[in-house]
Coordinates of C-alpha atoms and ligand atoms in Angstrom, one line a residue:
M1 CA 0.0 0.0 0.0
A2 CA 1.2 3.5 -0.7
S3 CA 3.2 5.0 2.1
N4 CA 1.6 8.3 2.0
V5 CA -1.8 6.9 2.8
P6 CA -2.4 6.9 6.6
I7 CA -3.0 3.5 8.1
E8 CA -6.4 3.2 9.8
S9 CA -6.6 0.2 12.1
N10 CA -10.3 -0.4 11.3
Y11 CA -9.8 -0.6 7.6
D12 CA -10.2 -4.1 6.2
R13 CA -9.3 -3.7 2.6
E14 CA -9.7 -7.4 1.8
S15 CA -13.3 -7.6 3.0
E16 CA -14.2 -4.4 1.2
L17 CA -12.8 -5.7 -2.0
K18 CA -14.7 -9.0 -1.5
A19 CA -18.0 -7.2 -0.7
F20 CA -17.5 -5.1 -3.9
D21 CA -16.8 -8.1 -6.0
D22 CA -19.7 -10.1 -4.5
S23 CA -22.1 -7.2 -5.2
K24 CA -21.5 -7.9 -9.0
S25 CA -22.8 -4.4 -9.7
G26 CA -19.4 -2.8 -10.4
V27 CA -18.5 0.8 -10.0
K28 CA -21.7 1.8 -11.6
G29 CA -23.5 0.2 -8.7
F30 CA -21.8 2.7 -6.3
V31 CA -22.8 5.6 -8.5
D32 CA -26.4 4.4 -8.7
A33 CA -26.4 4.1 -4.9
G34 CA -25.6 7.8 -4.7
L35 CA -22.1 7.5 -3.2
T36 CA -20.5 10.9 -2.7
K37 CA -17.1 9.7 -1.4
I38 CA -15.2 7.0 -3.2
P39 CA -14.1 3.9 -1.2
R40 CA -10.6 3.9 0.1
F41 CA -9.5 1.0 -2.1
F42 CA -9.9 3.3 -5.2
H43 CA -7.4 5.8 -3.8
H44 CA -4.2 6.1 -5.7
P45 CA -1.2 7.8 -4.2
R46 CA -1.4 11.5 -4.8
S47 CA 2.2 11.5 -5.9
I48 CA 1.2 9.5 -8.9
I49 CA -1.9 11.4 -9.7
N50 CA -0.2 14.7 -9.4
E51 CA 3.2 13.7 -10.6
P52 CA 5.2 16.4 -12.4
K53 CA 4.2 14.8 -15.7
S54 CA 0.7 16.0 -15.2
S55 CA 1.5 19.5 -14.3
T56 CA 3.5 20.0 -17.4
L57 CA 0.6 18.5 -19.4
Q58 CA 0.5 19.9 -22.9
T59 CA -2.7 19.7 -25.0
Q60 CA -1.2 21.5 -27.9
V61 CA 1.1 18.7 -29.1
D62 CA -0.4 17.1 -32.2
I63 CA -0.9 13.4 -32.1
P64 CA -0.2 11.9 -35.6
I65 CA -3.2 11.4 -37.8
I66 CA -3.1 8.7 -40.5
D67 CA -5.5 9.4 -43.3
L68 CA -6.0 6.0 -45.0
K69 CA -7.3 7.8 -48.1
E70 CA -5.1 10.8 -47.9
T71 CA -3.3 10.1 -51.1
N72 CA -3.1 7.3 -53.6
V73 CA 0.6 7.2 -52.9
R74 CA 0.9 4.2 -50.6
A75 CA 4.5 5.0 -49.8
K76 CA 3.3 8.3 -48.2
I77 CA 0.9 6.5 -45.9
V78 CA 3.6 3.9 -45.0
E79 CA 6.0 6.7 -44.1
N80 CA 3.4 8.4 -41.9
V81 CA 2.7 5.1 -40.1
R82 CA 6.5 4.6 -39.6
Y83 CA 6.9 8.0 -38.2
A84 CA 4.0 7.7 -35.8
A85 CA 4.9 4.1 -34.7
E86 CA 8.5 5.0 -34.1
N87 CA 8.0 8.3 -32.3
W88 CA 4.7 7.9 -30.6
G89 CA 3.5 4.3 -30.7
F90 CA 0.1 5.8 -31.2
F91 CA -1.9 7.5 -33.9
Q92 CA -5.4 8.4 -34.8
I93 CA -6.9 7.0 -38.0
I94 CA -9.3 8.8 -40.3
N95 CA -11.0 7.5 -43.5
H96 CA -10.6 4.0 -42.2
G97 CA -13.7 2.8 -44.0
I98 CA -15.7 1.7 -40.9
P99 CA -19.1 3.4 -41.3
Q100 CA -20.0 6.0 -38.7
R101 CA -23.2 4.0 -38.0
V102 CA -21.2 1.0 -36.9
L103 CA -19.1 3.1 -34.6
D104 CA -22.1 4.8 -33.1
E105 CA -23.9 1.5 -32.6
M106 CA -20.9 0.0 -31.0
I107 CA -20.7 2.8 -28.4
D108 CA -24.5 2.5 -27.9
G109 CA -24.2 -1.2 -27.5
A110 CA -21.5 -0.9 -24.9
R111 CA -23.5 1.8 -23.0
G112 CA -26.6 -0.3 -23.3
F113 CA -24.9 -3.3 -21.8
H114 CA -23.6 -1.4 -18.8
E115 CA -26.8 0.5 -18.3
M116 CA -29.0 -2.6 -18.4
E117 CA -31.1 -3.6 -15.3
T118 CA -28.7 -4.7 -12.6
E119 CA -30.5 -8.1 -12.2
E120 CA -30.0 -8.8 -15.9
K121 CA -26.4 -7.6 -16.0
I122 CA -25.1 -9.5 -13.0
K123 CA -25.8 -12.8 -14.8
Y124 CA -22.7 -12.0 -16.9
Y125 CA -20.5 -11.0 -14.0
S126 CA -17.5 -13.4 -13.8
R127 CA -13.8 -13.7 -13.3
D128 CA -13.8 -17.0 -15.2
Y129 CA -12.0 -15.8 -18.3
Q130 CA -12.6 -19.2 -20.1
K131 CA -16.0 -17.7 -21.0
K132 CA -16.3 -16.0 -24.4
F133 CA -18.2 -13.1 -22.8
S134 CA -18.0 -11.8 -19.3
Y135 CA -18.4 -8.6 -17.4
T136 CA -16.4 -7.5 -14.4
S137 CA -14.9 -4.5 -12.6
N138 CA -11.2 -4.2 -12.4
F139 CA -9.5 -7.3 -13.8
R140 CA -6.8 -6.9 -11.2
L141 CA -9.1 -6.0 -8.2
F142 CA -7.3 -8.4 -5.9
T143 CA -3.8 -7.9 -7.2
S144 CA -3.2 -4.3 -7.9
D145 CA -2.4 -1.6 -5.3
A146 CA -5.5 0.4 -6.0
A147 CA -8.7 -0.1 -8.0
T148 CA -9.8 2.1 -10.9
W149 CA -13.1 3.8 -11.6
S150 CA -14.4 1.6 -14.4
D151 CA -16.4 -1.5 -15.3
T152 CA -15.6 -3.6 -18.4
F153 CA -17.1 -6.4 -20.5
M154 CA -14.9 -8.7 -22.5
S155 CA -15.8 -10.6 -25.6
V156 CA -13.4 -13.0 -27.2
M157 CA -14.1 -13.0 -30.9
A158 CA -11.2 -14.8 -32.7
P159 CA -9.9 -17.2 -33.6
Q160 CA -13.1 -19.0 -32.4
P161 CA -16.1 -16.6 -32.5
P162 CA -18.7 -17.1 -29.8
Q163 CA -22.0 -18.7 -30.5
P164 CA -24.6 -15.9 -30.8
E165 CA -26.4 -17.0 -27.7
E166 CA -23.2 -16.5 -25.6
L167 CA -23.4 -12.8 -26.2
P168 CA -26.0 -10.5 -24.5
P169 CA -28.9 -9.7 -26.9
I170 CA -28.4 -5.9 -26.3
C171 CA -25.1 -5.8 -28.1
R172 CA -24.9 -9.2 -29.8
N173 CA -25.3 -8.1 -33.4
I174 CA -23.1 -5.0 -33.2
I175 CA -20.2 -6.8 -31.4
T176 CA -20.1 -9.2 -34.3
E177 CA -20.4 -6.6 -37.0
Y178 CA -17.9 -4.3 -35.3
S179 CA -15.4 -7.2 -34.9
D180 CA -15.6 -8.0 -38.6
Q181 CA -14.9 -4.4 -39.5
I182 CA -12.0 -4.2 -36.9
M183 CA -10.4 -7.4 -38.3
K184 CA -10.4 -5.8 -41.8
L185 CA -8.9 -2.6 -40.5
G186 CA -6.5 -4.6 -38.4
F187 CA -5.2 -6.4 -41.4
T188 CA -4.8 -3.1 -43.3
L189 CA -2.8 -1.8 -40.4
L190 CA -0.7 -4.9 -40.1
E191 CA 0.2 -4.5 -43.8
L192 CA 1.1 -0.9 -43.3
L193 CA 3.1 -1.6 -40.2
S194 CA 5.0 -4.5 -42.0
E195 CA 5.9 -2.2 -44.8
A196 CA 6.9 0.5 -42.4
L197 CA 9.3 -2.0 -40.9
G198 CA 10.8 -2.6 -44.4
L199 CA 9.2 -6.0 -44.6
K200 CA 6.7 -7.6 -47.1
P201 CA 3.1 -6.5 -46.5
D202 CA 2.0 -9.9 -45.3
H203 CA 4.9 -10.3 -42.9
L204 CA 3.1 -9.6 -39.6
K205 CA 0.0 -11.5 -40.7
S206 CA 2.2 -14.5 -41.6
L207 CA 3.5 -14.4 -38.0
G208 CA 0.0 -14.8 -36.7
C209 CA -0.5 -11.2 -35.5
G210 CA -4.0 -11.0 -36.9
Q211 CA -5.3 -14.3 -35.6
G212 CA -6.7 -13.4 -32.2
L213 CA -9.2 -10.7 -31.3
F214 CA -10.9 -9.7 -28.1
I215 CA -13.0 -6.7 -27.4
L216 CA -13.3 -4.7 -24.1
G217 CA -16.3 -2.5 -23.6
H218 CA -15.3 0.0 -20.9
Y219 CA -17.7 2.1 -18.8
Y220 CA -16.2 4.9 -16.8
P221 CA -19.0 6.2 -14.5
P222 CA -18.9 9.8 -13.3
C223 CA -16.7 9.9 -10.3
P224 CA -17.5 12.1 -7.2
E225 CA -13.8 12.4 -6.4
P226 CA -11.8 12.2 -9.7
E227 CA -8.7 13.7 -8.1
L228 CA -8.3 10.6 -6.0
T229 CA -8.3 7.8 -8.6
F230 CA -8.0 6.9 -12.3
G231 CA -10.3 5.6 -14.9
A232 CA -7.4 3.4 -16.0
N233 CA -4.0 3.5 -14.5
Y234 CA -0.8 4.0 -16.5
H235 CA -0.1 0.9 -18.6
T236 CA 1.0 -0.5 -21.9
D237 CA -1.2 -3.0 -23.7
S238 CA -0.4 -6.7 -24.3
G239 CA -1.5 -7.2 -27.9
F240 CA 0.1 -6.6 -31.2
L241 CA -2.2 -3.8 -31.9
T242 CA -5.1 -2.1 -30.1
I243 CA -7.7 -0.1 -31.8
V244 CA -9.6 2.2 -29.4
L245 CA -13.0 3.7 -30.1
Q246 CA -14.0 6.3 -27.6
D247 CA -17.1 8.5 -27.2
S248 CA -16.8 12.2 -27.3
L249 CA -16.0 12.8 -23.6
G250 CA -12.1 12.4 -23.8
G251 CA -10.0 11.5 -20.8
L252 CA -7.5 9.1 -22.6
Q253 CA -3.9 10.3 -22.4
V254 CA -0.7 9.0 -24.0
L255 CA 2.8 9.5 -22.7
H256 CA 4.9 11.4 -25.2
Q257 CA 8.3 12.8 -24.4
K258 CA 7.6 12.5 -20.7
Q259 CA 4.3 14.5 -21.0
W260 CA 0.8 13.3 -20.8
V261 CA -1.0 14.3 -24.0
N262 CA -4.8 14.3 -24.3
V263 CA -6.3 12.1 -27.0
S264 CA -9.4 13.6 -28.5
P265 CA -11.7 10.8 -30.1
L266 CA -10.7 7.9 -32.5
P267 CA -8.4 4.8 -33.0
G268 CA -4.9 4.1 -31.7
A269 CA -2.1 1.6 -32.1
L270 CA 0.9 -0.1 -30.6
V271 CA 3.3 -3.0 -31.4
L272 CA 5.6 -4.9 -29.2
I273 CA 7.6 -7.3 -31.3
T274 CA 9.7 -4.8 -33.3
N275 CA 12.7 -4.9 -31.0
N276 CA 11.9 -1.3 -29.9
K277 CA 11.8 0.0 -33.4
F278 CA 8.2 0.8 -32.8
K279 CA 7.0 2.0 -29.5
S280 CA 4.5 0.4 -27.1
V281 CA 3.0 3.5 -25.8
H282 CA 2.1 4.2 -22.1
H283 CA -1.4 5.4 -21.7
R284 CA -4.1 6.0 -19.0
V285 CA -7.6 7.3 -18.6
L286 CA -8.5 10.1 -16.1
A287 CA -11.5 9.8 -13.9
Q288 CA -14.0 12.6 -14.4
K289 CA -17.0 14.1 -12.7
R290 CA -19.6 14.7 -15.4
I291 CA -21.2 11.8 -17.2
P292 CA -20.3 8.2 -18.0
R293 CA -17.5 7.7 -20.6
I294 CA -17.7 4.8 -22.9
S295 CA -14.9 3.3 -24.9
V296 CA -14.3 0.0 -26.8
A297 CA -10.8 -1.3 -27.1
A298 CA -10.1 -4.1 -29.7
F299 CA -7.0 -6.1 -29.1
L300 CA -5.3 -8.0 -31.9
R301 CA -4.0 -10.8 -29.7
P302 CA -5.1 -14.3 -28.9
F303 CA -6.8 -14.4 -25.5
H304 CA -5.5 -17.8 -24.5
E305 CA -2.4 -19.6 -25.3
G306 CA -3.0 -22.2 -28.1
I307 CA -2.4 -25.9 -27.7
E308 CA 1.0 -25.3 -29.2
P309 CA 2.4 -22.2 -27.4
V310 CA 4.0 -19.7 -29.8
V311 CA 7.3 -18.1 -28.8
Y312 CA 7.2 -14.4 -29.1
R313 CA 10.5 -12.7 -29.9
P314 CA 11.9 -9.8 -31.9
I315 CA 11.3 -10.1 -35.6
K316 CA 14.4 -11.9 -36.9
E317 CA 14.7 -9.6 -40.0
L318 CA 15.0 -6.7 -37.6
V319 CA 17.8 -8.1 -35.5
S320 CA 21.5 -7.9 -36.5
E321 CA 24.8 -7.6 -34.8
E322 CA 24.4 -3.8 -34.7
N323 CA 20.8 -4.3 -33.5
P324 CA 20.9 -7.1 -31.0
C325 CA 17.7 -8.4 -29.3
V326 CA 16.5 -5.9 -26.7
Y327 CA 13.9 -8.3 -25.3
K328 CA 14.0 -11.9 -24.3
D329 CA 11.8 -14.6 -25.8
T330 CA 8.4 -15.1 -24.1
S331 CA 5.1 -16.9 -24.4
L332 CA 1.6 -15.4 -24.2
D333 CA 1.0 -17.0 -20.9
E334 CA 4.2 -15.7 -19.4
F335 CA 3.7 -12.3 -20.9
V336 CA 0.2 -11.8 -19.6
R337 CA 1.1 -13.2 -16.1
V338 CA 4.0 -10.8 -15.7
Q339 CA 1.9 -7.9 -17.1
K340 CA -0.7 -8.5 -14.5
N341 CA 1.6 -7.4 -11.8
A342 CA 3.1 -4.6 -13.8
E343 CA 0.2 -2.1 -13.7
G344 CA 1.5 1.4 -13.3
T345 CA 4.8 0.5 -14.9
S346 CA 6.0 -0.7 -18.3
G347 CA 4.7 -4.1 -19.3
L348 CA 7.8 -4.7 -21.4
A349 CA 10.4 -3.7 -18.8
P350 CA 10.5 -7.2 -17.1
F351 CA 11.5 -8.7 -20.5
K352 CA 14.4 -6.4 -21.2
L353 CA 17.7 -8.2 -21.7
D354 CA 20.7 -6.8 -19.8
P355 CA 22.4 -4.1 -21.9
Ligands
OGA401 C1 -7.4 -0.5 -22.6 C2 -7.3 1.0 -22.7 C3 -8.4 3.1 -23.2 C4 -9.8 3.7 -23.1 O1 -8.5 -1.0 -22.7 O2 -6.3 -1.1 -22.5 O3 -6.3 1.6 -22.6 O4 -9.9 4.8 -23.7 N1 -8.4 1.7 -23.0 O5 -10.6 3.1 -22.5
NI402 NI1 -4.7 0.2 -22.8

């Protein structure tokens, strides 16, 4: 526990966490109950919330925007992707071809799920991640130092899609339609990223980077004390690529040159197997006081290790005597296990080889 939080003898954190989990109604349940002070287990050390990085926050820095129809000169788009992936590990995409209707319906579907009658919704509450669809609050409730102000559903869509009846009726069709669209966009991005690495367009796909897909539908309820917690703490993602769809509220920030930069709506990306050539960006979501914020994050990554575990390692074409491996080999199981305990730090740091 953070050292700057005073120790109260009558505070039983474990039982509070358990009671919260047993309620199955998530953070939204607290807000519905009219809570005006957030429970102690959501408190993050003030030193992290108010760290110097925040006070030097710049909103004027422009996050790269990739226009997939900008020009017919593919080399130009590839160059833009290379620049963004090397310098930011993040970009916004416009003219991506996913109809606005599908984006709107996906946000509405995610909102609809989280705003469903509690009795209906809690049927899906589970920490059994063998299920194709589950809803929970804080994947790391029992392992992280402090909880965050959000609820999330997870839907594992590929390589084996769920049976329709495994998905809740309120967002069943749109999750499936959105996933199809995201897979297509994901393949386009994998091609562009391959080319940006100087590889053949199908290189990342041939390594299996496009085989797995799972979707997280986040709900960040309004928070009575946003200065004490986060919507999502500082982290890097675990997949090859994440495409984020957010509503119009904002709150997502990416770390760039030691400053937190606000991301105003649309998709983003990161890659971890390029031997540091492309960045895996640190990002977080601020808690806020006004209205719920909805976002949908699509991860190109298998959710479970396959029967034959794949070894993840720097792309061999990018490694040479001058550019030796920066990270050690790992498996999906190991990577996810180590990441679980790395919230608030870099997910890649534990895999760094000695210089
Ligand atoms: C995530 C994530 C950002 C958001 O799901 O890993 O960073 O805007 N989501 O919700
Ligand atoms: Ni993330």
